[in-house]
mmCIF file of C-alpha atoms in Angstrom:
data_model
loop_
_atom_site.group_PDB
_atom_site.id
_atom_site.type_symbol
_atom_site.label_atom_id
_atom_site.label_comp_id
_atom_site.label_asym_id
_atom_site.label_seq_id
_atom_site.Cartn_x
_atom_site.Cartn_y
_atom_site.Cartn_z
ATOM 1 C CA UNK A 233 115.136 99.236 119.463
ATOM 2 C CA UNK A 234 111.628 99.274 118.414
ATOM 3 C CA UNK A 235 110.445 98.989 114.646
ATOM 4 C CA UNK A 236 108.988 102.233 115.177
ATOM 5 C CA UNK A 237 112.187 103.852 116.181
ATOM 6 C CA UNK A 238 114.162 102.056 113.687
ATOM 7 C CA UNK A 239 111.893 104.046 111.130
ATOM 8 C CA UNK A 240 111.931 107.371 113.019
ATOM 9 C CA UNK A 241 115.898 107.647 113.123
ATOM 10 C CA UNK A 242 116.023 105.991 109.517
ATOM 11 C CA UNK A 243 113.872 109.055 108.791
ATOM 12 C CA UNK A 244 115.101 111.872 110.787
ATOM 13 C CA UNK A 245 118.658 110.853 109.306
ATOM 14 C CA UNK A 246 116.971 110.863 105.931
ATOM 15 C CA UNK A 247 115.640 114.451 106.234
ATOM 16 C CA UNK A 248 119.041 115.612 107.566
ATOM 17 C CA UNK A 249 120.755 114.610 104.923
ATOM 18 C CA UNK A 250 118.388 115.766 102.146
ATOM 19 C CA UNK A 251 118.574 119.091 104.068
ATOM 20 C CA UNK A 252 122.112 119.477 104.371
ATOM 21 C CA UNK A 253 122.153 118.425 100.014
ATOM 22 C CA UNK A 254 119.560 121.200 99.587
ATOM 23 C CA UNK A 255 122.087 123.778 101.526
ATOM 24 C CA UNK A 256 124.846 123.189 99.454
ATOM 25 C CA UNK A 257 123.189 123.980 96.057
ATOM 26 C CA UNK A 258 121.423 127.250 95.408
ATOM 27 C CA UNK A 259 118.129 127.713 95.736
ATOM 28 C CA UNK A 260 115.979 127.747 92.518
ATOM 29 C CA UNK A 261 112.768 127.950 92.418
ATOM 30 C CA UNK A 262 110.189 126.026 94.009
ATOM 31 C CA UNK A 263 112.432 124.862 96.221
ATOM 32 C CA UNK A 264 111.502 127.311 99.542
ATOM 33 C CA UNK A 265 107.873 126.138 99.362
ATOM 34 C CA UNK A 266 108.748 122.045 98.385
ATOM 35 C CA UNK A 267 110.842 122.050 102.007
ATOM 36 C CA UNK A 268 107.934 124.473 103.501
ATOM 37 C CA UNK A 269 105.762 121.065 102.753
ATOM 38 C CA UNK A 270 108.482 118.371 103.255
ATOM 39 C CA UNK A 271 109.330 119.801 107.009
ATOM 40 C CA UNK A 272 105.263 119.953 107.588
ATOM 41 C CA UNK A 273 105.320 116.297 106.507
ATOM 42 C CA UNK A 274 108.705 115.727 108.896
ATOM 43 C CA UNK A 275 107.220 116.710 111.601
ATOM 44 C CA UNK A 276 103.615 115.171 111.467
ATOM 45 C CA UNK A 277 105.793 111.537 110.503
ATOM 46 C CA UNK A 278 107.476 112.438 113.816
ATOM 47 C CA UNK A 279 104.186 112.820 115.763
ATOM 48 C CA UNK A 280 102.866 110.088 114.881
ATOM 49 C CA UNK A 281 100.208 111.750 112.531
ATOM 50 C CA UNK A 282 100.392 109.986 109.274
ATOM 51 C CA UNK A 283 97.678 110.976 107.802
ATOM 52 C CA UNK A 284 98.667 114.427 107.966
ATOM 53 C CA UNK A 285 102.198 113.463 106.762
ATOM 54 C CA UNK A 286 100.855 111.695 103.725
ATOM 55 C CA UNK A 287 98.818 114.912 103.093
ATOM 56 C CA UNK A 288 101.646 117.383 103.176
ATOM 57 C CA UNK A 289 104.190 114.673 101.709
ATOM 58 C CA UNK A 290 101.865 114.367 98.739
ATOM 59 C CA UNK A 291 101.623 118.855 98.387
ATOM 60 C CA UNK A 292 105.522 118.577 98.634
ATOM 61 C CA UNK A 293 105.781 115.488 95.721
ATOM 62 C CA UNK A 294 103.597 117.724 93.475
ATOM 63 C CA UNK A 295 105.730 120.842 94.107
ATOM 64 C CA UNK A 296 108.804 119.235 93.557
ATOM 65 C CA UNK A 297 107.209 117.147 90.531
ATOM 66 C CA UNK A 298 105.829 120.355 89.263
ATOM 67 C CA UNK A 299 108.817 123.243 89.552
ATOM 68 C CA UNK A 300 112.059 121.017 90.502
ATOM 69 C CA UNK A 301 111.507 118.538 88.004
ATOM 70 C CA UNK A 302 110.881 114.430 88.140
ATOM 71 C CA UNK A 303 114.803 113.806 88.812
ATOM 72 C CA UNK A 304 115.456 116.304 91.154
ATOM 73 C CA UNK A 305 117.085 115.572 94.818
ATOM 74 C CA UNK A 306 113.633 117.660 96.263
ATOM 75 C CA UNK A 307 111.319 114.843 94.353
ATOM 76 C CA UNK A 308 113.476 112.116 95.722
ATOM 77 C CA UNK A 309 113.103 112.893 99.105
ATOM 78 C CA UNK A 310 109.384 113.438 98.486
ATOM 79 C CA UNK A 311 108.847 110.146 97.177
ATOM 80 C CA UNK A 312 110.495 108.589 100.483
ATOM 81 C CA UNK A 313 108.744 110.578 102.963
ATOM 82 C CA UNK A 314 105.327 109.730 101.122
ATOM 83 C CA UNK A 315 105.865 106.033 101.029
ATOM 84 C CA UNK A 316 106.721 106.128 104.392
ATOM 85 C CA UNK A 317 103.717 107.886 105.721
ATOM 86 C CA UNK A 318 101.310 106.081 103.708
ATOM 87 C CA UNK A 319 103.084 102.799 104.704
ATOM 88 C CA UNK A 320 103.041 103.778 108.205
ATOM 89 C CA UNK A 321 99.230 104.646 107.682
ATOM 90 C CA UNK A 322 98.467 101.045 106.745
ATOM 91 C CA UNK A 323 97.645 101.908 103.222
ATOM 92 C CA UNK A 324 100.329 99.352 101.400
ATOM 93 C CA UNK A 325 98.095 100.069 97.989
ATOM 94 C CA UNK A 326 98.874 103.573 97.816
ATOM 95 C CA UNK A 327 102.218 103.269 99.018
ATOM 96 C CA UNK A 328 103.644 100.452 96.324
ATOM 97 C CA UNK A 329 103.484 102.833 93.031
ATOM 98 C CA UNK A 330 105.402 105.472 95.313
ATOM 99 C CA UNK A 331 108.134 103.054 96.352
ATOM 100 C CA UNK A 332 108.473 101.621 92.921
ATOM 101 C CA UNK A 333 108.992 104.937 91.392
ATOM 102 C CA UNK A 334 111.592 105.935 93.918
ATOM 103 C CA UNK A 335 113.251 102.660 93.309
ATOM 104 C CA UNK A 336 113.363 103.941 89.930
ATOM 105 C CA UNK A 337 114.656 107.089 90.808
ATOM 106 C CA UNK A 338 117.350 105.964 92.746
ATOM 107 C CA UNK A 339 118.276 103.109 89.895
ATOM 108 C CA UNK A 340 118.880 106.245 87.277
ATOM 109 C CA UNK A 341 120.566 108.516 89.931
ATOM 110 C CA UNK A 342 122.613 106.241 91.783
ATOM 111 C CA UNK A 343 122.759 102.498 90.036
ATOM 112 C CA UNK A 344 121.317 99.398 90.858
ATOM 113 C CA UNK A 345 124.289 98.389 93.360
ATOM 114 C CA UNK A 346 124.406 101.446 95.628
ATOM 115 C CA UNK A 347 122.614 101.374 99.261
ATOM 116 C CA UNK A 348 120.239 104.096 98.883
ATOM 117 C CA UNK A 349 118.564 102.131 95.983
ATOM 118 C CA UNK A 350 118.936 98.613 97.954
ATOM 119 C CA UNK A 351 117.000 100.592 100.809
ATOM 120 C CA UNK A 352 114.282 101.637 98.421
ATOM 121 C CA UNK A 353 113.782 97.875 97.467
ATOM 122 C CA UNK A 354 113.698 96.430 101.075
ATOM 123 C CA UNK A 355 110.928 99.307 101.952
ATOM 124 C CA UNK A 356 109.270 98.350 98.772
ATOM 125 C CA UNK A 357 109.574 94.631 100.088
ATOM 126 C CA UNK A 358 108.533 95.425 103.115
ATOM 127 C CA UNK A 359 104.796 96.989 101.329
ATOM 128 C CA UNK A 360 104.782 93.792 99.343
ATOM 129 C CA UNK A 361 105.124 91.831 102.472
ATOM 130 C CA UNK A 362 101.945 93.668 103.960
ATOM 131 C CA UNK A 363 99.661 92.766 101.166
ATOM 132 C CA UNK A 364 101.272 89.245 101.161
ATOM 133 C CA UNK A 365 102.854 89.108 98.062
ATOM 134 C CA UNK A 366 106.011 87.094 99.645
ATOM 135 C CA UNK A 367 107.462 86.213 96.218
ATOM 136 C CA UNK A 368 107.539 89.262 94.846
ATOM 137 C CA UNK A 369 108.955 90.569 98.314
ATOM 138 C CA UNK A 370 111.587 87.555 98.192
ATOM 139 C CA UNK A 371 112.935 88.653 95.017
ATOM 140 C CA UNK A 372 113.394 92.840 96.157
ATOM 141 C CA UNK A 373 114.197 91.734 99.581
ATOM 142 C CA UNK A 374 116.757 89.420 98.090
ATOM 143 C CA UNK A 375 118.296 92.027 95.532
ATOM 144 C CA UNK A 376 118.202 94.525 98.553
ATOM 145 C CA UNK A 377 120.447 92.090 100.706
ATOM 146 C CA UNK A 378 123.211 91.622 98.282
ATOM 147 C CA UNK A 379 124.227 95.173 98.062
ATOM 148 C CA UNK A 380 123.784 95.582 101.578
ATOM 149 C CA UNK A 381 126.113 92.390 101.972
ATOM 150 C CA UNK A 382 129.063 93.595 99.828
ATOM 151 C CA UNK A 383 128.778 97.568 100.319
ATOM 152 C CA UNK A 384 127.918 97.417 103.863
ATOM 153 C CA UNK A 385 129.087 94.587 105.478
ATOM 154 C CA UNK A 386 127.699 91.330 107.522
ATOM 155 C CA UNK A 387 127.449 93.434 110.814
ATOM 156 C CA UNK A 388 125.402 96.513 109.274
ATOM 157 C CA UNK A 389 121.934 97.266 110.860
ATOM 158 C CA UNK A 390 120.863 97.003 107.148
ATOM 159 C CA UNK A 391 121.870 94.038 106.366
ATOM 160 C CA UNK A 392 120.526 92.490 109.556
ATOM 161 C CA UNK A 393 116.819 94.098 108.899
ATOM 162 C CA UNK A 394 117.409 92.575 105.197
ATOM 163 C CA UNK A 395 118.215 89.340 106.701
ATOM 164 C CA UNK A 396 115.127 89.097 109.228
ATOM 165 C CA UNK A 397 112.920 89.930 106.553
ATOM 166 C CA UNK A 398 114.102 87.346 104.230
ATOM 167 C CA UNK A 399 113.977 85.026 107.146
ATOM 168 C CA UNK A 400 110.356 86.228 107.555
ATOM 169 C CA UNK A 401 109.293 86.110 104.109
ATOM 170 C CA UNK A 402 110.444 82.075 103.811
ATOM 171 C CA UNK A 403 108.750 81.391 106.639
ATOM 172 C CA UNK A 404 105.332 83.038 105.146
ATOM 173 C CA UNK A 405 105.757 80.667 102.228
ATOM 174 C CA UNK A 406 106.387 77.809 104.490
ATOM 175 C CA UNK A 407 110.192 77.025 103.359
ATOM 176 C CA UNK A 408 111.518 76.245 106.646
ATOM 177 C CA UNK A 409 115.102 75.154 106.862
ATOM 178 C CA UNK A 410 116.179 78.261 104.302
ATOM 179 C CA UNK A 411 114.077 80.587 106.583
ATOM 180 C CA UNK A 412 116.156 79.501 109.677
ATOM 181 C CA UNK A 413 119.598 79.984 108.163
ATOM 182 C CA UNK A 414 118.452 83.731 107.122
ATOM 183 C CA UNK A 415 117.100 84.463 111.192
ATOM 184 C CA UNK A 416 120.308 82.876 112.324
ATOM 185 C CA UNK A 417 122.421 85.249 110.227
ATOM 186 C CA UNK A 418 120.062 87.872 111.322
ATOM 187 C CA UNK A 419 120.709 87.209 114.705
ATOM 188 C CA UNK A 420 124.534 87.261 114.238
ATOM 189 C CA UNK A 421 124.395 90.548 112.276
ATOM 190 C CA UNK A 422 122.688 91.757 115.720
ATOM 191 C CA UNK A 423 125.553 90.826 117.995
ATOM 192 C CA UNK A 424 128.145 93.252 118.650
ATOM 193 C CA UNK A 425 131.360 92.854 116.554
#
């Protein structure tokens, strides 16, 4: 599987399953236009067209922002999608304040130990990894890989990106012998059960 694909289905289950929260509550408003914009940005993500995802990802962040409210399911999902198309655009400056809020986010709404904020700091990682900050990356990355670890297992695709990019982030910073035993448990993660 390709990184690229890794990130579309990571995405398209994303959307599903902030669409199937937003069914189950009532509408209020705001909400009609916010996933008016979010499904624009969806589908341009899907495309290919990042640059037109960041642009209706960043209408849909400032509706949700605006009539939803800064802790609202809606502004979550907005956050994500943005930081995703602007990482995806190759703009890792733009795209670090809008992963470290949703880390944020996801801290308040769902604790420090649950997977959906341990996948906020890998993807944060992963920005600080393209503007080579590896030590700052080390220490999200690493964070990221315990909760993976102990809520999703050794074998979880998760947990086998987390290791990889560990892996990758020791060998940037030239401390080979730790980055080895990180690939290797990578590679095992990757191996059928």
């Amino acid at each position: 599987m390709t990184r690229d694909s890794f990130l579309q289905r990571g995405f398209t289950a994303h959307v599903l399953t902030a669409a199937c929260l937003l069914l189950t509550a009532p509408a209020t408003a705001g909400e009609p236009e916010w996933k008016r914009l979010h499904d624009q940005a969806a589908a341009h993500l899907q495309r290919g067209d990042f640059e037109q995802a960041g642009r209706f990802a960043r209408e849909a962040l400032k509706e949700a922002d605006t009539t939803l409210g800064p802790d609202h399911r809606a502004t979550e999902s907005s956050l994500s999608t943005l930081s995703l198309a602007l990482r995806l655009a190759g703009k890792p400056d733009e795209a670090l304040p809008v992963a470290q809020r949703l880390v944020v986010v996801r801290v308040k709404q769902y604790g420090p130990d649950d997977p959906a904020t341990a996948i906020a700091l890998h993807n944060t990682a992963e920005i600080l990894i393209a503007q080579n900050r590896f030590a700052e990356a080390g220490k999200l990355q690493s964070m990221a890989l315990v909760v993976f670890e102990q809520k999703l297992g050794a074998k979880h695709v998760h947990t086998a990106t987390g290791l990889h990019n560990m892996g990758a982030i020791l060998l940037k910073q030239e401390k080979y012998g730790e980055d080895e035993t990180d690939l290797r448990r990578a590679l095992d993660a990757k191996q059928p059960a």
